[in-house]
Amino acid sequence: KKKFKEMPKSKNEKKVIEKVNNNNNENEDDEGFLTYEEFKDIALKERKEQSIEEEIQAAFQLFDTDNKGFINIKDLKRVTKDLNEDMTDKELKEMIKIADYQSSGNVNFVDFMRMVQFQIENEED
């Protein structure tokens, strides 16, 4: 048998454990416990992150209509045509190249998510 602390943990479990550990350092009387407010803050933040990811997934699906798991130049051409944007193949290839963090020649969901998050972070500045 593995002890709980040795078992693999999900992203959410790791966040809660980190918060509990941070709380332990601040107040030894509350060691190992979260207040209701701390729990609520973690839960609300996680819910907001899930909502944003769902919106980004929906936006990705507007490009990847055949559910192949990535966006290619053909997808960009279709979307730009639907938006009445006149873009050359060279411009579309450059867009793919900029967003293609993994250098696959296409933009997968991870690439798309990073690009959107980068845009969001830069709008806040």
PDB file of C-alpha atoms in Angstrom:
ATOM      1  CA  LYS A   1       0.000   0.000   0.000  1.00  0.00           C
ATOM      2  CA  LYS A   2       1.114   3.551  -0.709  1.00  0.00           C
ATOM      3  CA  LYS A   3       0.641   6.306   1.760  1.00  0.00           C
ATOM      4  CA  PHE A   4      -1.700   9.065   0.585  1.00  0.00           C
ATOM      5  CA  LYS A   5       1.117  11.584   0.379  1.00  0.00           C
ATOM      6  CA  GLU A   6       3.005   9.242  -1.983  1.00  0.00           C
ATOM      7  CA  MET A   7       0.089   8.688  -4.348  1.00  0.00           C
ATOM      8  CA  PRO A   8      -0.056  10.636  -7.616  1.00  0.00           C
ATOM      9  CA  LYS A   9      -2.248  13.671  -7.244  1.00  0.00           C
ATOM     10  CA  SER A  10      -4.436  15.553  -9.687  1.00  0.00           C
ATOM     11  CA  LYS A  11      -3.842  19.217 -10.429  1.00  0.00           C
ATOM     12  CA  ASN A  12      -6.736  20.158  -8.128  1.00  0.00           C
ATOM     13  CA  GLU A  13      -5.483  18.004  -5.257  1.00  0.00           C
ATOM     14  CA  LYS A  14      -2.023  19.532  -5.566  1.00  0.00           C
ATOM     15  CA  LYS A  15      -3.519  23.041  -5.354  1.00  0.00           C
ATOM     16  CA  VAL A  16      -5.437  22.203  -2.187  1.00  0.00           C
ATOM     17  CA  ILE A  17      -2.412  20.518  -0.570  1.00  0.00           C
ATOM     18  CA  GLU A  18      -0.235  23.509  -1.466  1.00  0.00           C
ATOM     19  CA  LYS A  19      -2.787  25.869   0.083  1.00  0.00           C
ATOM     20  CA  VAL A  20      -2.966  23.747   3.243  1.00  0.00           C
ATOM     21  CA  ASN A  21       0.834  23.661   3.440  1.00  0.00           C
ATOM     22  CA  ASN A  22       1.012  27.438   2.986  1.00  0.00           C
ATOM     23  CA  ASN A  23      -1.581  27.844   5.718  1.00  0.00           C
ATOM     24  CA  ASN A  24       0.460  25.569   7.994  1.00  0.00           C
ATOM     25  CA  ASN A  25       3.451  27.873   7.678  1.00  0.00           C
ATOM     26  CA  GLU A  26       1.380  30.943   8.570  1.00  0.00           C
ATOM     27  CA  ASN A  27      -0.515  29.605  11.568  1.00  0.00           C
ATOM     28  CA  GLU A  28       0.633  26.466  13.366  1.00  0.00           C
ATOM     29  CA  ASP A  29      -2.623  26.278  15.371  1.00  0.00           C
ATOM     30  CA  ASP A  30      -4.544  25.528  12.138  1.00  0.00           C
ATOM     31  CA  GLU A  31      -2.020  22.965  10.870  1.00  0.00           C
ATOM     32  CA  GLY A  32      -3.524  20.720   8.198  1.00  0.00           C
ATOM     33  CA  PHE A  33      -6.804  22.630   7.872  1.00  0.00           C
ATOM     34  CA  LEU A  34      -8.379  25.114   5.504  1.00  0.00           C
ATOM     35  CA  THR A  35     -10.906  27.690   6.557  1.00  0.00           C
ATOM     36  CA  TYR A  36     -14.180  27.845   4.662  1.00  0.00           C
ATOM     37  CA  GLU A  37     -13.034  31.105   3.034  1.00  0.00           C
ATOM     38  CA  GLU A  38      -9.772  29.524   1.847  1.00  0.00           C
ATOM     39  CA  PHE A  39     -11.669  26.523   0.440  1.00  0.00           C
ATOM     40  CA  LYS A  40     -14.186  28.796  -1.283  1.00  0.00           C
ATOM     41  CA  ASP A  41     -11.380  30.882  -2.849  1.00  0.00           C
ATOM     42  CA  ILE A  42      -9.701  27.768  -4.252  1.00  0.00           C
ATOM     43  CA  ALA A  43     -12.989  26.402  -5.593  1.00  0.00           C
ATOM     44  CA  LEU A  44     -14.002  29.683  -7.239  1.00  0.00           C
ATOM     45  CA  LYS A  45     -10.606  30.142  -8.861  1.00  0.00           C
ATOM     46  CA  GLU A  46     -10.697  26.594 -10.238  1.00  0.00           C
ATOM     47  CA  ARG A  47     -14.216  27.106 -11.577  1.00  0.00           C
ATOM     48  CA  LYS A  48     -13.157  30.312 -13.349  1.00  0.00           C
ATOM     49  CA  GLU A  49     -10.144  28.555 -14.908  1.00  0.00           C
ATOM     50  CA  GLN A  50     -12.392  25.727 -16.157  1.00  0.00           C
ATOM     51  CA  SER A  51     -14.824  28.228 -17.665  1.00  0.00           C
ATOM     52  CA  ILE A  52     -12.044  30.028 -19.531  1.00  0.00           C
ATOM     53  CA  GLU A  53     -10.665  26.736 -20.830  1.00  0.00           C
ATOM     54  CA  GLU A  54     -14.145  25.744 -22.052  1.00  0.00           C
ATOM     55  CA  GLU A  55     -14.446  29.045 -23.938  1.00  0.00           C
ATOM     56  CA  ILE A  56     -11.025  28.550 -25.514  1.00  0.00           C
ATOM     57  CA  GLN A  57     -12.019  24.988 -26.487  1.00  0.00           C
ATOM     58  CA  ALA A  58     -15.171  26.315 -28.169  1.00  0.00           C
ATOM     59  CA  ALA A  59     -13.106  28.898 -30.078  1.00  0.00           C
ATOM     60  CA  PHE A  60     -10.672  26.155 -31.156  1.00  0.00           C
ATOM     61  CA  GLN A  61     -13.605  24.112 -32.480  1.00  0.00           C
ATOM     62  CA  LEU A  62     -14.612  27.016 -34.731  1.00  0.00           C
ATOM     63  CA  PHE A  63     -11.355  26.407 -36.593  1.00  0.00           C
ATOM     64  CA  ASP A  64     -11.077  22.621 -36.184  1.00  0.00           C
ATOM     65  CA  THR A  65     -14.558  21.760 -37.468  1.00  0.00           C
ATOM     66  CA  ASP A  66     -13.616  18.202 -38.463  1.00  0.00           C
ATOM     67  CA  ASN A  67     -12.206  17.419 -34.980  1.00  0.00           C
ATOM     68  CA  LYS A  68      -8.752  16.344 -36.148  1.00  0.00           C
ATOM     69  CA  GLY A  69      -7.136  17.954 -33.084  1.00  0.00           C
ATOM     70  CA  PHE A  70      -5.245  20.738 -34.818  1.00  0.00           C
ATOM     71  CA  ILE A  71      -5.673  23.813 -36.999  1.00  0.00           C
ATOM     72  CA  ASN A  72      -3.935  23.875 -40.364  1.00  0.00           C
ATOM     73  CA  ILE A  73      -3.694  26.409 -43.158  1.00  0.00           C
ATOM     74  CA  LYS A  74      -6.844  25.000 -44.784  1.00  0.00           C
ATOM     75  CA  ASP A  75      -8.801  25.766 -41.605  1.00  0.00           C
ATOM     76  CA  LEU A  76      -7.412  29.301 -41.444  1.00  0.00           C
ATOM     77  CA  LYS A  77      -8.310  29.882 -45.096  1.00  0.00           C
ATOM     78  CA  ARG A  78     -11.897  28.791 -44.443  1.00  0.00           C
ATOM     79  CA  VAL A  79     -12.287  30.996 -41.372  1.00  0.00           C
ATOM     80  CA  THR A  80     -10.708  34.067 -42.979  1.00  0.00           C
ATOM     81  CA  LYS A  81     -12.946  33.558 -46.032  1.00  0.00           C
ATOM     82  CA  ASP A  82     -16.012  33.289 -43.749  1.00  0.00           C
ATOM     83  CA  LEU A  83     -14.942  36.566 -42.108  1.00  0.00           C
ATOM     84  CA  ASN A  84     -14.392  38.213 -45.508  1.00  0.00           C
ATOM     85  CA  GLU A  85     -10.708  38.689 -44.711  1.00  0.00           C
ATOM     86  CA  ASP A  86      -8.387  38.593 -47.693  1.00  0.00           C
ATOM     87  CA  MET A  87      -5.142  36.960 -46.578  1.00  0.00           C
ATOM     88  CA  THR A  88      -2.392  35.379 -48.632  1.00  0.00           C
ATOM     89  CA  ASP A  89      -1.066  31.874 -48.058  1.00  0.00           C
ATOM     90  CA  LYS A  90       2.168  33.462 -46.883  1.00  0.00           C
ATOM     91  CA  GLU A  91       0.312  35.445 -44.188  1.00  0.00           C
ATOM     92  CA  LEU A  92      -1.632  32.363 -43.089  1.00  0.00           C
ATOM     93  CA  LYS A  93       1.548  30.272 -42.902  1.00  0.00           C
ATOM     94  CA  GLU A  94       3.131  33.003 -40.786  1.00  0.00           C
ATOM     95  CA  MET A  95       0.129  32.901 -38.425  1.00  0.00           C
ATOM     96  CA  ILE A  96       0.550  29.132 -38.058  1.00  0.00           C
ATOM     97  CA  LYS A  97       4.288  29.519 -37.509  1.00  0.00           C
ATOM     98  CA  ILE A  98       3.785  32.120 -34.748  1.00  0.00           C
ATOM     99  CA  ALA A  99       1.227  30.009 -32.855  1.00  0.00           C
ATOM    100  CA  ASP A 100       2.948  26.646 -33.430  1.00  0.00           C
ATOM    101  CA  TYR A 101       4.888  26.342 -30.167  1.00  0.00           C
ATOM    102  CA  GLN A 102       5.615  22.672 -30.767  1.00  0.00           C
ATOM    103  CA  SER A 103       6.893  23.164 -34.342  1.00  0.00           C
ATOM    104  CA  SER A 104       4.513  20.581 -35.788  1.00  0.00           C
ATOM    105  CA  GLY A 105       3.397  22.667 -38.758  1.00  0.00           C
ATOM    106  CA  ASN A 106      -0.095  22.902 -37.265  1.00  0.00           C
ATOM    107  CA  VAL A 107      -1.653  24.524 -34.208  1.00  0.00           C
ATOM    108  CA  ASN A 108      -2.927  21.960 -31.708  1.00  0.00           C
ATOM    109  CA  PHE A 109      -5.104  22.827 -28.714  1.00  0.00           C
ATOM    110  CA  VAL A 110      -2.118  23.313 -26.385  1.00  0.00           C
ATOM    111  CA  ASP A 111      -0.576  25.760 -28.880  1.00  0.00           C
ATOM    112  CA  PHE A 112      -3.915  27.543 -29.295  1.00  0.00           C
ATOM    113  CA  MET A 113      -4.412  27.774 -25.531  1.00  0.00           C
ATOM    114  CA  ARG A 114      -0.938  29.257 -25.033  1.00  0.00           C
ATOM    115  CA  MET A 115      -1.546  31.803 -27.780  1.00  0.00           C
ATOM    116  CA  VAL A 116      -4.894  32.876 -26.306  1.00  0.00           C
ATOM    117  CA  GLN A 117      -3.497  33.049 -22.765  1.00  0.00           C
ATOM    118  CA  PHE A 118      -0.592  35.168 -24.043  1.00  0.00           C
ATOM    119  CA  GLN A 119      -3.080  37.536 -25.700  1.00  0.00           C
ATOM    120  CA  ILE A 120      -5.183  37.754 -22.527  1.00  0.00           C
ATOM    121  CA  GLU A 121      -2.150  38.463 -20.341  1.00  0.00           C
ATOM    122  CA  ASN A 122      -0.921  41.194 -22.700  1.00  0.00           C
ATOM    123  CA  GLU A 123      -4.338  42.863 -22.826  1.00  0.00           C
ATOM    124  CA  GLU A 124      -4.292  43.183 -19.019  1.00  0.00           C
ATOM    125  CA  ASP A 125      -1.047  45.184 -19.063  1.00  0.00           C
TER     126      ASP A 125
END
